[in-house]
Coordinates of C-alpha atoms and ligand atoms in Angstrom, one line a residue:
M1 CA -102.4 -174.9 214.3
N2 CA -105.2 -174.7 211.8
Y3 CA -105.9 -174.9 208.0
L4 CA -106.2 -171.5 206.4
C5 CA -107.6 -170.5 203.0
D6 CA -105.5 -167.6 201.5
K7 CA -108.4 -166.8 199.1
C8 CA -111.4 -166.5 201.4
N9 CA -109.6 -166.4 204.8
K10 CA -111.7 -169.2 206.2
T11 CA -110.0 -171.4 208.8
Y12 CA -110.7 -175.1 209.6
E13 CA -109.6 -177.5 212.3
I14 CA -107.2 -180.1 211.0
S15 CA -109.0 -183.3 210.2
P16 CA -108.4 -186.4 208.1
L17 CA -111.0 -185.7 205.4
R18 CA -110.4 -182.0 204.9
Y19 CA -108.0 -181.4 202.1
K20 CA -109.3 -178.2 200.5
C21 CA -111.4 -175.2 201.3
D22 CA -115.2 -175.2 200.7
C23 CA -114.5 -172.5 198.1
G24 CA -112.3 -175.0 196.2
N25 CA -109.0 -173.4 197.0
A26 CA -105.9 -175.3 198.3
L27 CA -105.2 -174.8 202.0
T28 CA -102.1 -173.6 203.9
L29 CA -101.1 -174.0 207.5
A30 CA -101.7 -171.2 210.0
K31 CA -99.1 -172.0 212.6
E32 CA -96.7 -170.5 215.2
S33 CA -93.4 -169.2 214.0
H34 CA -90.8 -172.0 213.9
I35 CA -87.7 -172.4 216.1
C36 CA -84.7 -172.3 213.8
P37 CA -82.7 -175.4 213.0
N38 CA -79.8 -175.4 215.5
P39 CA -76.4 -176.4 214.1
Q40 CA -75.0 -176.9 217.6
V41 CA -77.3 -179.7 218.5
P42 CA -76.3 -183.2 217.2
A43 CA -79.2 -184.2 215.0
A44 CA -80.4 -187.0 212.7
M45 CA -78.8 -187.3 209.3
S46 CA -82.2 -187.0 207.7
L47 CA -84.7 -184.1 207.2
W48 CA -85.8 -184.8 210.8
R49 CA -82.6 -183.0 212.0
Y50 CA -84.9 -179.9 211.6
R51 CA -87.5 -181.6 213.8
E52 CA -88.3 -178.3 215.6
A53 CA -89.2 -176.6 212.4
L54 CA -91.7 -179.2 211.4
P55 CA -95.4 -178.9 212.4
I56 CA -95.5 -182.3 214.1
E57 CA -96.7 -182.1 217.7
V58 CA -96.0 -185.6 219.0
D59 CA -92.4 -186.9 219.0
T60 CA -93.1 -190.6 219.0
D61 CA -94.0 -192.4 215.8
I62 CA -92.1 -190.4 213.3
V63 CA -92.5 -192.1 209.9
T64 CA -89.0 -192.0 208.4
L65 CA -86.7 -194.0 206.1
G66 CA -83.8 -191.6 206.5
E67 CA -84.9 -189.3 203.7
G68 CA -83.1 -186.0 203.1
M69 CA -79.5 -184.9 203.7
T70 CA -78.8 -185.7 200.1
P71 CA -75.5 -184.8 198.6
L72 CA -74.8 -181.2 197.3
V73 CA -71.9 -181.3 194.8
P74 CA -70.6 -179.1 192.0
L75 CA -71.9 -180.2 188.6
D76 CA -68.4 -179.7 187.3
V77 CA -65.4 -179.8 189.6
N78 CA -63.8 -177.0 187.6
A79 CA -66.8 -174.8 188.0
P80 CA -67.7 -174.7 191.7
E81 CA -70.3 -172.0 191.4
H82 CA -73.0 -174.4 190.1
F83 CA -74.1 -177.0 192.6
V84 CA -76.5 -179.9 192.0
K85 CA -78.6 -181.3 194.9
L86 CA -78.8 -185.1 194.4
D87 CA -82.3 -185.4 195.8
Y88 CA -83.0 -188.5 193.6
L89 CA -81.1 -190.4 196.3
C90 CA -84.0 -190.4 198.7
P91 CA -85.3 -193.9 199.7
T92 CA -87.9 -194.4 196.9
G93 CA -85.8 -192.6 194.3
S94 CA -87.3 -189.1 194.4
Y95 CA -87.6 -185.9 196.5
K96 CA -91.3 -186.8 197.1
D97 CA -90.1 -188.8 200.1
R98 CA -89.6 -185.5 202.0
G99 CA -93.3 -184.7 201.7
A100 CA -94.4 -188.3 202.2
S101 CA -92.4 -188.6 205.5
V102 CA -93.9 -185.5 207.1
L103 CA -97.4 -186.1 205.7
L104 CA -97.6 -189.7 206.8
T105 CA -96.2 -188.8 210.2
H106 CA -99.0 -186.3 210.6
L107 CA -101.7 -188.6 209.4
K108 CA -100.5 -191.4 211.7
A109 CA -100.6 -189.0 214.7
L110 CA -104.2 -188.2 213.7
G111 CA -105.0 -191.9 213.9
V112 CA -105.7 -192.3 210.2
E113 CA -105.9 -196.0 209.2
A114 CA -106.3 -195.7 205.4
V115 CA -105.4 -193.2 202.7
V116 CA -106.0 -192.7 199.0
E117 CA -103.8 -190.9 196.5
D118 CA -103.7 -190.5 192.8
S119 CA -100.4 -190.5 190.9
S120 CA -98.8 -191.9 187.8
G121 CA -95.3 -191.8 189.1
N122 CA -93.0 -190.9 191.9
A123 CA -95.6 -189.5 194.3
G124 CA -97.5 -192.8 194.2
A125 CA -94.4 -194.7 195.1
A126 CA -93.5 -192.3 198.0
I127 CA -97.0 -192.3 199.5
A128 CA -97.1 -196.1 199.2
A129 CA -93.7 -196.7 200.8
Y130 CA -94.3 -194.3 203.8
S131 CA -97.9 -195.7 204.3
A132 CA -96.3 -199.2 204.5
R133 CA -93.8 -197.8 207.0
A134 CA -96.6 -196.2 209.0
G135 CA -98.8 -199.4 208.9
I136 CA -101.5 -197.4 207.1
H137 CA -103.6 -199.0 204.3
C138 CA -102.9 -197.3 201.0
T139 CA -104.8 -197.2 197.8
I140 CA -103.2 -195.5 194.7
Y141 CA -105.3 -194.6 191.8
C142 CA -103.4 -194.6 188.5
P143 CA -104.3 -194.1 184.9
E144 CA -104.5 -197.4 183.0
S145 CA -101.7 -196.2 180.8
T146 CA -99.1 -196.0 183.7
S147 CA -95.9 -197.8 182.9
Q148 CA -95.3 -201.3 184.3
G149 CA -92.1 -200.3 186.2
K150 CA -93.9 -197.6 188.2
L151 CA -96.9 -199.9 189.0
R152 CA -94.5 -202.6 190.1
Q153 CA -92.8 -200.3 192.6
I154 CA -96.1 -199.0 194.0
S155 CA -97.6 -202.5 194.5
A156 CA -94.3 -203.9 195.9
Y157 CA -94.9 -201.6 198.9
G158 CA -98.2 -203.4 199.4
A159 CA -100.4 -200.6 198.2
E160 CA -103.7 -201.4 196.5
L161 CA -103.7 -200.4 192.9
K162 CA -106.8 -199.0 191.2
L163 CA -106.3 -198.7 187.5
V164 CA -108.7 -196.1 186.0
P165 CA -109.5 -196.2 182.2
G166 CA -109.3 -192.9 180.3
N167 CA -107.0 -189.9 180.8
R168 CA -105.4 -188.4 183.9
M169 CA -108.6 -186.4 184.6
A170 CA -110.6 -189.6 184.9
T171 CA -108.2 -190.8 187.6
T172 CA -108.5 -187.5 189.5
E173 CA -112.3 -187.8 189.4
A174 CA -112.1 -191.4 190.7
V175 CA -109.9 -190.4 193.6
K176 CA -112.1 -187.5 194.5
R177 CA -115.0 -189.8 195.0
A178 CA -112.9 -192.0 197.2
A179 CA -111.7 -189.0 199.2
E180 CA -115.2 -188.3 200.4
T181 CA -114.9 -191.2 202.8
T182 CA -111.1 -191.9 203.0
C183 CA -108.3 -189.6 203.9
Y184 CA -106.8 -188.1 200.8
A185 CA -103.0 -188.1 201.2
S186 CA -102.5 -185.8 198.2
H187 CA -99.1 -184.5 197.3
N188 CA -100.7 -181.6 195.6
W189 CA -103.5 -180.6 197.9
H190 CA -102.1 -181.5 201.4
P191 CA -100.2 -178.6 203.0
F192 CA -98.2 -181.0 205.2
F193 CA -96.5 -182.3 202.0
L194 CA -94.9 -178.8 201.5
E195 CA -93.7 -178.8 205.1
G196 CA -91.5 -181.8 204.0
T197 CA -90.3 -180.3 200.7
K198 CA -89.3 -177.0 202.5
T199 CA -86.4 -178.9 204.2
L200 CA -84.6 -178.7 200.8
A201 CA -84.0 -175.0 201.6
Y202 CA -82.7 -175.7 205.1
E203 CA -80.3 -178.4 203.8
I204 CA -78.9 -176.3 201.0
V205 CA -78.2 -173.4 203.4
E206 CA -76.6 -175.8 206.0
Q207 CA -74.5 -177.6 203.4
L208 CA -73.2 -174.2 202.0
G209 CA -72.0 -173.3 205.5
W210 CA -75.2 -171.5 206.6
R211 CA -75.3 -169.1 203.6
A212 CA -77.9 -168.9 200.9
P213 CA -77.1 -169.4 197.2
T214 CA -78.0 -166.5 194.9
H215 CA -80.3 -168.7 192.7
V216 CA -82.1 -172.1 193.0
I217 CA -83.4 -173.9 189.9
C218 CA -86.0 -176.6 189.8
P219 CA -88.4 -178.4 187.5
V220 CA -92.0 -177.1 188.0
G221 CA -95.3 -178.9 187.3
F222 CA -97.7 -178.4 190.3
G223 CA -94.8 -176.7 192.1
S224 CA -94.3 -178.7 195.2
I225 CA -90.5 -178.1 195.1
Y226 CA -90.8 -174.5 194.1
L227 CA -93.3 -173.8 196.9
G228 CA -91.3 -175.8 199.4
L229 CA -88.2 -173.8 198.6
F230 CA -90.2 -170.6 198.9
I231 CA -91.6 -171.5 202.3
G232 CA -88.2 -172.8 203.6
F233 CA -86.1 -169.8 202.5
Q234 CA -88.7 -167.4 203.8
E235 CA -88.6 -169.1 207.2
L236 CA -84.8 -168.9 207.2
Q237 CA -84.9 -165.2 206.3
T238 CA -87.6 -164.5 209.0
Q239 CA -85.4 -166.1 211.6
G240 CA -82.4 -164.2 210.5
I241 CA -80.4 -167.2 209.4
I242 CA -80.0 -165.8 205.9
V243 CA -80.1 -162.2 204.8
N244 CA -81.7 -162.6 201.3
T245 CA -83.9 -165.2 199.8
P246 CA -82.4 -166.8 196.6
R247 CA -84.1 -166.0 193.3
L248 CA -86.3 -169.0 192.6
L249 CA -86.1 -170.1 189.0
G250 CA -88.5 -172.6 187.5
V251 CA -88.2 -174.7 184.3
Q252 CA -91.3 -176.1 182.5
P253 CA -91.7 -178.3 179.4
D254 CA -92.6 -176.1 176.4
V255 CA -95.7 -178.2 175.6
C256 CA -97.2 -177.5 179.1
C257 CA -96.1 -174.3 180.6
P258 CA -98.9 -172.3 182.2
I259 CA -96.7 -170.7 184.8
Y260 CA -94.1 -169.6 182.3
N261 CA -96.9 -168.0 180.3
A262 CA -98.2 -166.1 183.3
Y263 CA -94.6 -165.0 184.0
V264 CA -93.8 -163.7 180.5
N265 CA -97.2 -162.1 180.0
K266 CA -97.1 -160.6 183.6
T267 CA -100.7 -161.8 184.2
A268 CA -102.2 -161.7 187.7
S269 CA -103.3 -165.3 187.6
I270 CA -102.4 -168.5 185.9
T271 CA -104.6 -169.7 183.0
R272 CA -105.1 -173.4 182.1
M273 CA -102.8 -174.5 179.2
A274 CA -103.9 -177.8 177.5
Q275 CA -100.9 -179.9 176.8
T276 CA -99.9 -179.4 173.2
G277 CA -97.7 -182.5 172.6
K278 CA -95.6 -185.2 174.3
T279 CA -92.7 -184.3 176.5
L280 CA -89.9 -186.4 178.1
A281 CA -90.5 -184.3 181.3
E282 CA -93.7 -186.1 182.0
G283 CA -93.5 -185.4 185.8
T284 CA -94.1 -181.7 185.2
T285 CA -97.2 -181.7 182.9
A286 CA -99.6 -179.7 185.1
E287 CA -102.2 -177.9 182.9
L288 CA -103.4 -175.8 185.8
P289 CA -101.4 -175.9 189.1
I290 CA -103.6 -176.0 192.2
R291 CA -101.5 -173.4 194.1
G292 CA -101.1 -171.0 191.2
Q293 CA -101.4 -167.8 193.3
M294 CA -98.8 -168.9 195.7
I295 CA -96.4 -169.7 192.9
L296 CA -96.9 -166.2 191.5
D297 CA -96.2 -164.8 195.0
G298 CA -93.0 -166.8 195.0
I299 CA -91.9 -165.3 191.7
A300 CA -92.8 -161.8 192.8
T301 CA -91.2 -162.1 196.3
T302 CA -88.0 -163.7 195.3
D303 CA -87.5 -161.9 191.9
G304 CA -87.9 -165.3 190.4
A305 CA -88.0 -166.3 186.8
F306 CA -89.3 -169.1 184.5
T307 CA -88.1 -170.6 181.3
T308 CA -89.1 -173.6 179.1
V309 CA -87.2 -176.5 177.5
D310 CA -88.0 -178.9 174.6
N311 CA -87.2 -182.6 174.2
T312 CA -83.9 -181.8 172.5
D313 CA -82.9 -179.6 175.5
I314 CA -83.8 -182.4 177.9
K315 CA -81.8 -185.0 176.0
I316 CA -78.8 -182.7 176.0
G317 CA -79.3 -182.2 179.7
L318 CA -79.4 -186.0 180.3
E319 CA -76.1 -186.4 178.3
I320 CA -74.4 -183.6 180.2
L321 CA -75.4 -185.1 183.6
S322 CA -74.5 -188.7 182.6
A323 CA -71.1 -187.5 181.5
K324 CA -70.6 -186.2 185.1
G325 CA -71.7 -189.5 186.6
I326 CA -75.3 -188.4 187.4
Y327 CA -78.2 -190.6 186.2
V328 CA -81.6 -189.0 186.6
E329 CA -85.0 -189.2 185.0
P330 CA -85.7 -186.8 182.1
T331 CA -87.9 -184.5 184.3
S332 CA -84.9 -183.8 186.4
A333 CA -82.6 -183.0 183.4
V334 CA -84.6 -179.9 182.5
V335 CA -82.5 -177.8 184.9
V336 CA -79.3 -178.2 182.9
K337 CA -80.5 -176.3 179.8
G338 CA -82.6 -174.2 182.1
Y339 CA -79.4 -173.0 183.8
Q340 CA -77.9 -172.1 180.3
K341 CA -81.0 -170.2 179.3
F342 CA -81.0 -168.2 182.5
Q343 CA -77.4 -167.3 181.8
E344 CA -78.2 -166.3 178.3
T345 CA -81.0 -164.0 179.4
G346 CA -78.8 -162.4 182.1
I347 CA -80.8 -163.7 185.1
I348 CA -77.7 -165.7 186.2
S349 CA -74.4 -163.7 186.0
T350 CA -70.8 -164.8 186.3
G351 CA -69.9 -165.6 189.9
D352 CA -73.5 -166.3 191.0
L353 CA -73.8 -169.2 193.4
V354 CA -76.5 -171.5 191.9
V355 CA -78.1 -174.7 193.1
S356 CA -80.1 -176.9 190.8
I357 CA -82.4 -179.6 192.2
L358 CA -82.2 -183.1 190.7
T359 CA -85.6 -184.7 191.6
G360 CA -85.9 -188.3 190.4
I361 CA -83.6 -191.2 189.7
G362 CA -83.0 -192.5 186.2
L363 CA -83.4 -196.2 187.0
K364 CA -87.2 -196.4 186.9
A365 CA -87.7 -194.0 184.0
S366 CA -88.9 -195.6 180.8
F367 CA -88.0 -193.6 177.7
Ligands
ZN401 ZN1 -111.5 -170.6 200.6

């Protein structure tokens, strides 16, 4: 197993300090084809039930809090063709625990003793929690403006907090300097993080009785769910477990939607879009996603589509979900109006089996 750069085809040995290619591109994993998840074998009720499909070589020391195997339920009991995946029920309150579990297991096996990460939200909490579980010292760089509730959760796990004055970019620059000497457990750069989020695809297929939905909808910022779904469904298809990959549908906030722009304008690459205003979906404001080319591949390969929502759409989404007993953060609620918009444009038709991913819990959101 090696790191591979899709852009310049360079490969690297896996090491704690390497998180991107010398050319600046994000890395993927060059690895052997996986053994399929076997429904006949009694397995853990966590994402580690797909142990054989995860690129972890040593079986001891798996860093887990029981993440994954989250409920898949119809949004409306009278409309069983639209399911929601309640992934906000992971241990720290977001789907990011999937990536953190696999990433910290890998880093622990490498003998890493300290990590750094930059985040203003759920990823920081997930990396802090799983570092605590792994006995790895963790430092999280956050913008000074980060809400108190989120900082409290990160520091409760024993992580060291570094508050950086200025905007999000200043925090990124600060962590990059730290990453020269300490392992960067980045949820955006590190390919092992996507190996955790890909288990969403496995679970959806298993929970639907080993069949694929026709469409999956998720919020997209840097795209760690979208790409995890893309990897997971492609592996299931390659192994003959499903016939067709679902169409992967992404929803972005209208004030920061570089992928949507590339999709509607049919451009060959994604151009940076400076955020034009405030959005309630603060977890998805990525002006230029790191793995832009891979996201465009996902759209092309799965006949995917993108749409945008504004703050009114998000509030309506939250109301609809709450009325069904589902309490999520605003970033998650984008999928509700996203579903309606994909119906209106004919991308989703009557009778299609759709799964929407609900990513983060409402309890720690401040709005
Ligand atoms: Zn490269």
